[in-house]
Coordinates of C-alpha atoms in Angstrom, one line a residue:
X10 CA 0.0 0.0 0.0
X11 CA 2.8 2.4 1.0
X12 CA 4.8 1.5 -2.0
X13 CA 1.8 2.0 -4.2
X14 CA 1.2 5.5 -2.8
X15 CA 4.8 6.3 -3.3
X16 CA 4.8 5.2 -6.8
X17 CA 1.7 7.2 -7.6
X18 CA 3.1 10.3 -6.0
X19 CA 6.4 9.8 -8.0
X20 CA 4.4 9.4 -11.1
X21 CA 2.5 12.6 -10.3
X22 CA 5.7 14.6 -9.9
X23 CA 8.4 13.1 -12.1
X24 CA 6.4 11.0 -14.5
X25 CA 6.6 12.0 -18.1
X26 CA 3.6 13.6 -20.0
X27 CA 3.1 15.1 -23.3
X28 CA 3.4 19.0 -23.2
X29 CA 0.2 19.5 -25.4
X30 CA -2.1 20.1 -22.4
X31 CA 0.4 22.9 -21.2
X32 CA 0.4 24.5 -24.5
X33 CA -3.3 24.5 -24.8
X34 CA -3.8 25.7 -21.3
X35 CA -1.4 28.6 -22.0
X36 CA -3.5 29.6 -25.1
X37 CA -6.8 29.2 -23.2
X38 CA -5.6 31.3 -20.2
X39 CA -4.1 34.0 -22.4
X40 CA -7.2 34.3 -24.6
X41 CA -9.5 34.5 -21.5
X42 CA -7.3 37.3 -20.0
X43 CA -7.2 39.1 -23.3
X44 CA -11.0 39.1 -23.4
X45 CA -11.4 39.9 -19.7
X46 CA -9.0 42.8 -19.8
X47 CA -10.6 44.2 -23.0
X48 CA -14.0 43.9 -21.3
X49 CA -12.8 45.7 -18.1
X50 CA -11.5 48.6 -20.2
X51 CA -14.6 48.7 -22.4
X52 CA -16.9 48.9 -19.4
X53 CA -15.0 51.9 -18.1
X54 CA -14.0 50.2 -14.9
X55 CA -10.3 51.4 -15.1
X56 CA -11.7 54.9 -14.4
X57 CA -14.5 53.8 -12.0
X58 CA -12.4 51.6 -9.8
X59 CA -8.9 53.1 -9.9
X60 CA -8.8 56.7 -11.2
X61 CA -12.1 58.2 -9.9
X62 CA -11.9 57.3 -6.1
X63 CA -9.6 59.6 -4.1
X64 CA -9.3 56.9 -1.5
X65 CA -8.6 53.2 -1.9
X66 CA -8.9 50.3 0.5
X67 CA -5.5 48.5 0.4
X68 CA -4.9 45.0 1.8
X69 CA -3.2 44.8 5.2
X70 CA 0.6 45.0 4.8
X71 CA 0.2 46.5 1.3
X72 CA -0.5 50.1 2.1
X73 CA 2.3 51.3 -0.1
X74 CA 0.5 50.0 -3.2
X75 CA -1.1 53.0 -4.8
X76 CA -2.8 53.6 -8.2
X77 CA -0.8 55.3 -10.9
X78 CA -2.2 58.5 -12.4
X79 CA -4.8 58.3 -15.2
X80 CA -2.4 57.9 -18.1
X81 CA -0.4 55.3 -16.0
X82 CA -3.4 53.1 -15.2
X83 CA -4.5 53.0 -18.9
X84 CA -0.9 52.1 -19.8
X85 CA -0.9 49.4 -17.2
X86 CA -4.0 47.9 -18.7
X87 CA -2.6 48.3 -22.2
X88 CA 0.4 46.3 -21.0
X89 CA -2.0 43.6 -19.7
X90 CA -3.5 43.4 -23.1
X91 CA -0.2 43.0 -24.8
X92 CA 1.0 40.5 -22.2
X93 CA -2.2 38.5 -22.6
X94 CA -1.8 38.3 -26.4
X95 CA 1.9 37.3 -26.2
X96 CA 1.0 34.5 -23.7
X97 CA -1.7 33.3 -26.1
X98 CA 0.6 33.0 -29.2
X99 CA 3.6 32.1 -27.1
X100 CA 5.9 34.9 -28.1
X101 CA 8.4 36.3 -25.6
X102 CA 6.6 34.0 -23.2
X103 CA 8.8 34.3 -20.2
X104 CA 8.7 38.1 -20.1
X105 CA 5.0 38.1 -21.0
X106 CA 3.8 35.9 -18.2
X107 CA 5.9 37.5 -15.7
X108 CA 4.8 40.9 -16.8
X109 CA 1.2 39.7 -16.7
X110 CA 1.5 38.3 -13.1
X111 CA 3.1 41.4 -11.7
X112 CA 0.8 43.9 -13.4
X113 CA -2.4 41.9 -12.6
X114 CA -1.4 41.3 -9.0
X115 CA -0.4 44.9 -8.5
X116 CA -3.8 46.1 -9.8
X117 CA -5.7 43.7 -7.5
X118 CA -3.7 44.9 -4.6
X119 CA -4.7 48.5 -5.1
X120 CA -8.2 48.2 -3.7
X121 CA -9.8 45.3 -2.0
X122 CA -13.2 46.7 -2.8
X123 CA -13.0 44.8 -6.1
X124 CA -11.6 41.5 -4.5
X125 CA -13.1 38.5 -6.3
X126 CA -12.1 34.9 -5.8
X127 CA -11.5 34.6 -9.6
X128 CA -9.2 37.6 -9.6
X129 CA -7.2 35.8 -6.9
X130 CA -7.3 32.6 -8.9
X131 CA -5.9 34.4 -12.0
X132 CA -3.0 35.8 -10.0
X133 CA -2.3 32.2 -8.7
X134 CA -2.5 30.6 -12.2
X135 CA -0.2 33.4 -13.6
X136 CA 2.3 32.7 -10.9
X137 CA 2.3 29.0 -11.5
X138 CA 2.7 29.6 -15.4
X139 CA 5.9 31.5 -14.5
X140 CA 7.4 28.3 -13.3
X141 CA 6.6 26.0 -16.4
X142 CA 7.8 25.9 -19.9
X143 CA 4.4 26.4 -21.5
X144 CA 5.8 28.1 -24.5
X145 CA 8.0 25.2 -25.7
X146 CA 5.4 23.7 -27.9
X147 CA 3.0 25.1 -30.6
X148 CA 4.1 28.7 -29.9
X149 CA 5.7 31.5 -31.9
X150 CA 8.8 31.2 -29.6
X151 CA 9.5 27.7 -31.0
X152 CA 8.7 28.8 -34.6
X153 CA 11.5 31.3 -34.2
X154 CA 13.7 28.8 -32.4
X155 CA 12.7 25.2 -33.4
X156 CA 15.7 23.8 -31.5
X157 CA 13.9 24.9 -28.3
X158 CA 10.8 22.7 -28.9
X159 CA 10.1 20.1 -26.4
X160 CA 7.4 17.4 -26.3
X161 CA 7.8 15.7 -23.0
X162 CA 7.6 17.5 -19.6
X163 CA 7.6 16.3 -16.1
X164 CA 4.1 15.5 -14.7
X165 CA 4.4 18.3 -12.1
X166 CA 4.2 21.0 -14.8
X167 CA 0.6 19.8 -15.5
X168 CA -0.5 18.6 -12.1
X169 CA 0.3 21.8 -10.1
X170 CA -2.7 23.3 -12.1
X171 CA -4.9 20.3 -11.5
X172 CA -4.2 20.3 -7.8
X173 CA -4.9 24.1 -7.7
X174 CA -8.3 23.6 -9.3
X175 CA -9.2 20.6 -7.0
X176 CA -8.4 22.8 -4.0
X177 CA -10.6 25.6 -5.4
X178 CA -13.6 23.4 -5.8
X179 CA -13.1 21.3 -2.7
X180 CA -12.8 24.3 -0.3
X181 CA -15.8 25.9 -2.1
X182 CA -17.7 22.8 -1.3
X183 CA -16.5 22.5 2.3
X184 CA -17.5 26.1 3.0
X185 CA -21.1 25.2 1.9
X186 CA -21.3 22.6 4.8
X187 CA -23.2 24.9 7.2
X188 CA -26.7 25.4 8.6
X189 CA -27.5 28.5 6.4
X190 CA -26.5 26.8 3.2
X191 CA -27.8 23.3 3.6
X192 CA -30.8 23.6 6.1
X193 CA -32.0 27.1 5.4
X194 CA -31.1 27.2 1.7
X195 CA -29.7 30.6 2.2
X196 CA -28.8 32.8 0.3
X197 CA -30.3 31.0 -2.7
X198 CA -33.8 31.2 -1.2
X199 CA -33.4 35.0 -1.5
X200 CA -31.6 35.1 -4.8
X201 CA -33.4 32.6 -7.1
X202 CA -36.8 34.2 -7.0
X203 CA -35.2 37.3 -8.5
X204 CA -35.0 35.3 -11.7
X205 CA -38.8 34.5 -11.8
X206 CA -39.1 36.7 -14.8
X207 CA -37.1 34.2 -17.0
X208 CA -39.1 32.3 -19.6
X209 CA -40.1 28.6 -18.7
X210 CA -37.8 28.2 -15.7
X211 CA -38.6 31.5 -14.0
X212 CA -41.8 30.4 -12.1
X213 CA -39.9 27.2 -10.9
X214 CA -37.0 29.2 -9.6
X215 CA -39.4 31.1 -7.3
X216 CA -40.3 27.8 -5.4
X217 CA -38.5 27.1 -2.1
X218 CA -37.6 23.4 -2.8
X219 CA -35.6 24.6 -5.9
X220 CA -33.4 26.7 -3.5
X221 CA -32.8 23.6 -1.4
X222 CA -32.0 21.4 -4.5
X223 CA -29.6 24.0 -5.8
X224 CA -27.9 24.3 -2.4
X225 CA -27.3 20.7 -1.9
X226 CA -26.4 20.0 -5.5
X227 CA -24.0 23.0 -5.4
X228 CA -22.2 21.6 -2.3
X229 CA -22.0 18.1 -3.7
X230 CA -20.8 19.4 -7.1
X231 CA -18.0 21.5 -5.5
X232 CA -16.9 18.7 -3.2
X233 CA -16.7 16.1 -5.8
X234 CA -16.0 17.6 -9.2
X235 CA -12.3 18.1 -8.9
X236 CA -11.8 14.4 -8.0
X237 CA -14.1 13.3 -10.7
X238 CA -12.1 15.3 -13.3
X239 CA -9.0 13.5 -12.1
X240 CA -10.4 10.1 -12.7
X241 CA -10.2 9.0 -16.4
X242 CA -13.5 7.0 -16.4
X243 CA -15.5 10.0 -15.0
X244 CA -13.6 12.8 -16.6
X245 CA -15.9 13.4 -19.7
X246 CA -19.3 13.4 -17.8
X247 CA -17.6 15.5 -15.1
X248 CA -16.5 18.0 -17.6
X249 CA -20.0 18.2 -19.1
X250 CA -21.2 18.9 -15.5
X251 CA -18.6 21.6 -15.2
X252 CA -19.9 23.3 -18.4
X253 CA -23.6 23.0 -17.5
X254 CA -23.0 24.1 -13.9
X255 CA -21.0 27.2 -14.7
X256 CA -23.3 28.2 -17.7
X257 CA -26.3 28.0 -15.3
X258 CA -24.6 30.1 -12.7
X259 CA -23.6 32.6 -15.3
X260 CA -27.3 32.8 -16.5
X261 CA -28.7 33.2 -12.9
X262 CA -26.2 35.4 -11.2
X263 CA -24.0 38.3 -12.1
X264 CA -20.5 36.7 -11.5
X265 CA -18.6 38.1 -14.4
X266 CA -15.9 35.9 -16.1
X267 CA -15.6 33.3 -13.4
X268 CA -17.8 30.7 -15.1
X269 CA -16.0 31.0 -18.4
X270 CA -12.5 30.9 -16.8
X271 CA -13.4 27.6 -14.9
X272 CA -14.8 26.1 -18.1
X273 CA -11.6 27.0 -19.9
X274 CA -9.0 26.2 -17.4
X275 CA -10.4 22.7 -16.4
X276 CA -9.6 21.4 -19.9
X277 CA -6.2 20.8 -18.5
X278 CA -7.5 17.7 -16.9
X279 CA -7.8 15.9 -20.3
X280 CA -5.1 13.7 -21.7
X281 CA -2.3 14.7 -24.0
X282 CA -4.0 12.9 -26.9
X283 CA -7.0 15.0 -26.5
X284 CA -5.0 18.2 -26.6
X285 CA -3.0 17.0 -29.6
X286 CA -6.2 16.6 -31.5
X287 CA -7.1 20.1 -30.5
X288 CA -3.8 21.5 -31.7
X289 CA -4.2 19.5 -35.0
X290 CA -7.6 21.2 -35.3
X291 CA -6.0 24.5 -34.8
X292 CA -3.1 23.8 -37.2
X293 CA -5.7 23.0 -39.9
X294 CA -6.9 26.5 -39.6
X295 CA -3.4 28.0 -40.1
X296 CA -2.0 26.1 -43.0
X297 CA 0.1 29.0 -44.1
X298 CA 2.1 28.8 -40.8
X299 CA 5.0 26.3 -41.0
X300 CA 5.0 23.6 -38.3
X301 CA 8.4 22.0 -38.3
X302 CA 8.5 18.4 -37.3
X303 CA 10.9 17.8 -34.4
X304 CA 11.9 14.6 -32.7
X305 CA 10.6 13.9 -29.2
X306 CA 12.5 16.0 -26.7
X307 CA 12.3 15.9 -22.9
X308 CA 12.4 19.1 -20.9
X309 CA 15.2 19.1 -18.4
X310 CA 16.0 21.7 -15.9
X311 CA 19.2 21.9 -13.8
X312 CA 19.5 20.5 -10.3
X313 CA 19.5 24.0 -8.6
X314 CA 16.5 25.1 -10.6
X315 CA 14.6 21.9 -9.8
X316 CA 15.3 22.2 -6.1
X317 CA 14.3 25.9 -6.0
X318 CA 11.0 25.3 -7.8
X319 CA 10.3 22.3 -5.6
X320 CA 10.7 24.3 -2.5
X321 CA 8.6 27.1 -3.9
X322 CA 5.8 24.7 -4.8
X323 CA 5.8 22.9 -1.4
X324 CA 5.6 26.4 0.4
X325 CA 3.0 27.5 -2.1
X326 CA 0.6 24.5 -1.7
X327 CA 1.1 24.3 2.1
X328 CA -0.2 28.0 2.2
X329 CA -3.0 27.0 -0.2
X330 CA -4.2 24.2 2.1
X331 CA -3.9 26.0 5.4
X332 CA -5.2 29.6 4.4
X333 CA -8.9 28.6 4.1
X334 CA -8.8 27.3 7.7
X335 CA -7.4 30.4 9.3
X336 CA -11.0 31.5 10.2
X337 CA -10.8 28.9 13.0
X338 CA -8.4 31.2 14.8
X339 CA -11.2 33.9 15.3
X340 CA -14.2 33.9 17.5
X341 CA -17.7 34.6 16.3
X342 CA -19.8 33.8 13.2
X343 CA -17.4 33.9 10.1
X344 CA -20.0 35.4 7.7
X345 CA -20.7 38.1 10.3
X346 CA -17.1 39.1 11.2
X347 CA -15.5 38.1 7.9
X348 CA -12.3 37.6 9.8
X349 CA -10.4 34.9 7.6
X350 CA -13.0 35.1 4.8
X351 CA -11.0 36.3 1.8
X352 CA -8.6 34.0 -0.1
X353 CA -10.6 30.9 1.0
X354 CA -12.7 30.0 -2.0
X355 CA -15.9 31.0 -0.2
X356 CA -18.1 31.7 -3.3
X357 CA -21.6 33.2 -3.1
X358 CA -22.3 32.0 0.4
X359 CA -24.1 34.9 1.9
X360 CA -26.4 37.9 1.3
X361 CA -25.0 40.7 3.3
X362 CA -26.0 44.4 3.2
X363 CA -25.7 47.4 5.5
X364 CA -25.0 51.0 6.1
X365 CA -22.5 52.9 8.2
X366 CA -22.4 56.4 9.5
X367 CA -19.1 58.0 10.7
X368 CA -18.9 60.7 13.3
X369 CA -15.9 62.8 14.1
X370 CA -15.4 64.5 17.4
X371 CA -13.1 67.4 18.4
X372 CA -12.0 66.4 21.8
X373 CA -11.1 70.0 22.6
X374 CA -14.4 71.5 21.7
X375 CA -16.6 68.5 22.1
X376 CA -18.2 69.3 18.8
X377 CA -19.2 66.2 16.7
X378 CA -19.9 66.2 13.0
X379 CA -21.2 63.4 10.7
X380 CA -19.1 62.4 7.7
X381 CA -20.6 62.4 4.2
X382 CA -18.9 59.2 3.0
X383 CA -19.7 59.9 -0.6
X384 CA -17.2 62.9 -0.4
X385 CA -14.4 60.2 -0.4
X386 CA -16.0 56.9 -1.6
X387 CA -17.7 55.6 -4.7
X388 CA -21.1 53.9 -4.2
X389 CA -19.4 50.5 -4.6
X390 CA -16.7 51.3 -2.0
X391 CA -19.4 52.5 0.5
X392 CA -21.5 49.4 0.0
X393 CA -18.5 47.0 0.4
X394 CA -17.1 48.9 3.4
X395 CA -20.5 48.8 5.2
X396 CA -20.2 45.1 5.9
X397 CA -16.5 44.6 6.2
X398 CA -14.9 45.6 9.5
X399 CA -11.3 46.0 8.2
X400 CA -12.5 48.4 5.7
X401 CA -14.5 50.4 8.3
X402 CA -11.4 50.6 10.4
X403 CA -9.2 51.7 7.4
X404 CA -11.7 54.5 6.5
X405 CA -11.8 55.6 10.1
X406 CA -8.0 55.9 10.0
X407 CA -8.3 57.9 6.8
X408 CA -10.8 60.2 8.3
X409 CA -8.6 60.8 11.4
X410 CA -5.7 61.7 9.2
X411 CA -7.9 64.0 7.1
X412 CA -9.3 65.8 10.1
X413 CA -6.0 66.2 11.7
X414 CA -4.7 67.9 8.5
X415 CA -7.7 70.2 8.9
X416 CA -6.6 71.2 12.4
X417 CA -8.3 68.9 14.8
X418 CA -5.8 67.3 17.2
X419 CA -6.5 63.6 17.9
X420 CA -10.0 63.5 16.5
X421 CA -12.3 60.8 17.9
X422 CA -13.8 58.7 15.1
X423 CA -16.7 56.4 15.8
X424 CA -19.0 54.5 13.5
X425 CA -22.6 53.5 13.7
X426 CA -23.2 50.5 11.4
X427 CA -26.2 48.4 10.7
X428 CA -25.9 45.1 8.8
X429 CA -28.3 42.4 7.7
X430 CA -27.0 38.9 7.1
X431 CA -29.0 36.3 4.9
X432 CA -32.2 38.2 5.5
X433 CA -31.8 38.2 9.4
X434 CA -32.9 41.8 9.7
X435 CA -30.8 44.8 10.4
X436 CA -28.8 44.9 13.6
X437 CA -25.9 47.0 15.0
X438 CA -22.7 45.7 13.6
X439 CA -19.8 47.3 15.6
X440 CA -19.5 49.1 19.0
X441 CA -20.3 52.6 18.3
X442 CA -18.6 53.9 21.4
X443 CA -15.1 52.8 20.3
X444 CA -12.7 55.4 19.0
X445 CA -11.6 53.6 15.8
X446 CA -8.9 56.2 15.2
X447 CA -6.9 54.5 18.1
X448 CA -7.6 50.9 17.0
X449 CA -4.7 49.3 15.1
X450 CA -5.2 46.9 12.2
X451 CA -3.7 43.5 12.9
X452 CA -4.3 39.9 12.1
X453 CA -5.9 39.5 15.5
X454 CA -9.6 39.6 16.4
X455 CA -11.4 42.9 16.2
X456 CA -13.0 43.2 19.7
X457 CA -15.2 46.0 18.6
X458 CA -17.3 43.8 16.2
X459 CA -20.5 43.1 18.1
X460 CA -21.6 39.4 18.2
X461 CA -24.2 38.1 15.8
X462 CA -27.4 37.4 17.6
X463 CA -30.3 35.5 16.1

């Protein structure tokens, strides 16, 4: 048994595989990023999210990350477009994928208002692509340098992506094993009736049993689909499920490019022969492009490079496995406090809304004034801040600094926040007597978050 496990693990790491799945994965990822970036620019989100707001909610530890000026931000997105195109066609791949990873991650770190799980996933995929030779087959790079073509790669260059996607799905499923999702069918019981206008299926979606069915199916799907994609016998029906599931979520909910990204990237689970057929199909559409025949070549890296990449991947996946469990270190209801919520593949698990009023008091005069949040924040920033304690604290610090500049020494900043979670009714969210200006942001529990009460 032990020997069998060792043999399987060894095959997963150093076994030899055809590079075709990696080449197709590179093209799929590059194409999706090209489309996503163009869509982002076309919708005017560069201005709305990064240029218009005078204040941005940075991630803890990344306060030095600031947006560029207007021209700089558009140039940055232009660079993303070029990098995505180069990744797709496999030209100057190493430079292109590193540029994409750095630019995309930088943009995502500017403001956590726009945090989405699939943006996080894109950064992770780009990082992993930096480590593998995805350009050494069916690319412009090997057309320019045929001698650099390889056909066989170590299995880890493919399996790191499969493992990442299995973790994404599994943790998404694990996070659904709770009372609200399984026994109360929340938040789907609130969301699905909003689609009752749809022809044919609309009236059905308004029925309570459908919310329960969707909740249970969604949890089972997420828990099992990654493993079903790994098994050869179940791979094809599992991928059909992936397509149907994500197209359905795309139809019913506004979740942007996430469904299409998952449909695209999970093709890497298919065999080398399947991807060779896809490449042959693509070649048939580009007969004018020469495709030199080369003998089978195995990718080899030097010992130092192999050890370094191995160490990076062990650290990387250790973090990926542990990070979703960090919420256990915090007291209280996770969906209420949101401490340990991000970067954990918790997708569409709650309906949360709220409003927050900030008051600034001059301790010398005793005079208190209410802040007009819209003077500093966009509508989206206000909405996101109202239900997320770390953002409330960050904005309070910003207000303290702003009022200090206006001549008030050590201003007292308090917040009166009301939040509703999964239709529970609005209730006081944080202790409105606490001077948030003196509270420090840390990884510790925020004692001023009031407990959630039924």
